Amino acid sequence: MTAQPMMILSTGKPRSGKSTAVQAIARRLGPKRCGGFYTEEVRDERDRTGFRGVTMDGEARNVASANIDGPLRIGRYGIDARRSSRWRSQPSGTPSARNASP
């Protein structure tokens, strides 16, 4: 019988250390035992302009931006559903996930 994988969802206020904690856990466990992604802010000189998702193997892609128009929104950020759903549906490290454009 195969053990169920452990899944962790980290939530909290902005800048509270969620991504830092996820990165520390992933470093300790190693890339073969971790999957999924965390988000990083995308900023210009003054403001946050969006978010990029980063997989545990280092692939990064912008997934939300204040410059995206459309019906899918979180606050002031438009969601690029085409990019983020294609990325989410591919296991980390597969050729189609690695070669998808950010």
XYZ file of C-alpha atoms in Angstrom:
102
model
C 0.000 0.000 0.000
C 1.356 3.407 -0.993
C 1.363 6.181 1.593
C -0.598 9.313 0.770
C 1.652 12.328 0.123
C 1.552 15.095 2.688
C 0.122 18.371 1.385
C 0.710 21.707 3.062
C -1.091 24.974 2.302
C 0.422 28.045 3.904
C -1.794 31.093 4.413
C -1.258 34.326 6.286
C -0.859 38.055 6.078
C 1.441 39.558 3.449
C 5.130 39.533 4.373
C 4.558 37.181 7.320
C 7.126 34.583 6.173
C 4.990 32.031 4.312
C 7.296 31.708 1.298
C 10.391 31.772 3.490
C 9.025 28.855 5.528
C 8.096 26.867 2.396
C 11.551 27.445 0.888
C 13.259 26.309 4.116
C 11.163 23.124 4.274
C 11.855 22.380 0.596
C 15.609 22.886 1.051
C 15.625 20.534 4.009
C 13.553 17.798 2.335
C 15.144 18.161 -1.102
C 13.603 18.478 -4.584
C 12.767 14.775 -4.945
C 10.455 14.908 -1.925
C 8.792 18.276 -2.626
C 6.466 19.501 -5.331
C 4.220 22.445 -5.882
C 5.004 26.133 -5.900
C 5.174 29.319 -3.873
C 4.552 32.904 -4.991
C 6.831 35.909 -5.100
C 5.937 39.550 -5.550
C 6.675 41.250 -8.846
C 7.570 44.884 -8.170
C 8.483 48.002 -10.083
C 10.430 50.847 -8.488
C 7.613 51.658 -6.030
C 4.781 49.153 -5.975
C 3.828 45.511 -6.200
C 2.587 44.951 -9.763
C 1.788 41.247 -9.617
C 2.884 37.782 -8.580
C 5.038 35.043 -10.053
C 4.768 31.390 -9.135
C 8.002 29.473 -8.547
C 8.084 25.670 -8.591
C 10.244 23.687 -6.197
C 12.651 23.001 -9.050
C 13.020 26.732 -9.780
C 10.746 27.313 -12.769
C 9.178 30.773 -12.487
C 6.256 32.282 -14.342
C 4.137 35.393 -13.878
C 0.600 34.385 -12.923
C -1.071 37.647 -11.891
C -0.542 41.271 -12.822
C -2.111 44.677 -12.356
C -1.643 45.033 -16.140
C -3.882 42.077 -17.080
C -7.460 42.978 -17.995
C -10.161 40.373 -17.777
C -12.838 38.812 -15.620
C -10.559 36.677 -13.412
C -9.250 38.972 -10.690
C -7.948 38.917 -7.158
C -8.200 42.477 -5.939
C -6.461 44.704 -8.470
C -4.575 41.810 -10.103
C -5.749 40.061 -13.252
C -5.096 36.314 -13.410
C -3.562 34.789 -16.532
C -5.699 31.636 -16.399
C -4.261 30.200 -19.622
C -0.691 30.246 -18.297
C -1.405 29.308 -14.706
C -3.788 26.422 -15.494
C -1.409 24.914 -18.071
C 1.450 25.183 -15.570
C -0.593 23.801 -12.667
C -1.689 20.785 -14.708
C 1.881 19.695 -15.503
C 3.995 17.890 -12.910
C 7.031 19.897 -11.897
C 10.033 19.101 -14.064
C 8.169 17.657 -17.055
C 9.307 18.901 -20.475
C 6.047 20.775 -21.121
C 6.267 22.488 -17.723
C 9.928 23.408 -18.217
C 9.425 24.722 -21.749
C 6.226 26.714 -21.191
C 6.831 30.408 -21.646
C 6.633 32.653 -18.545
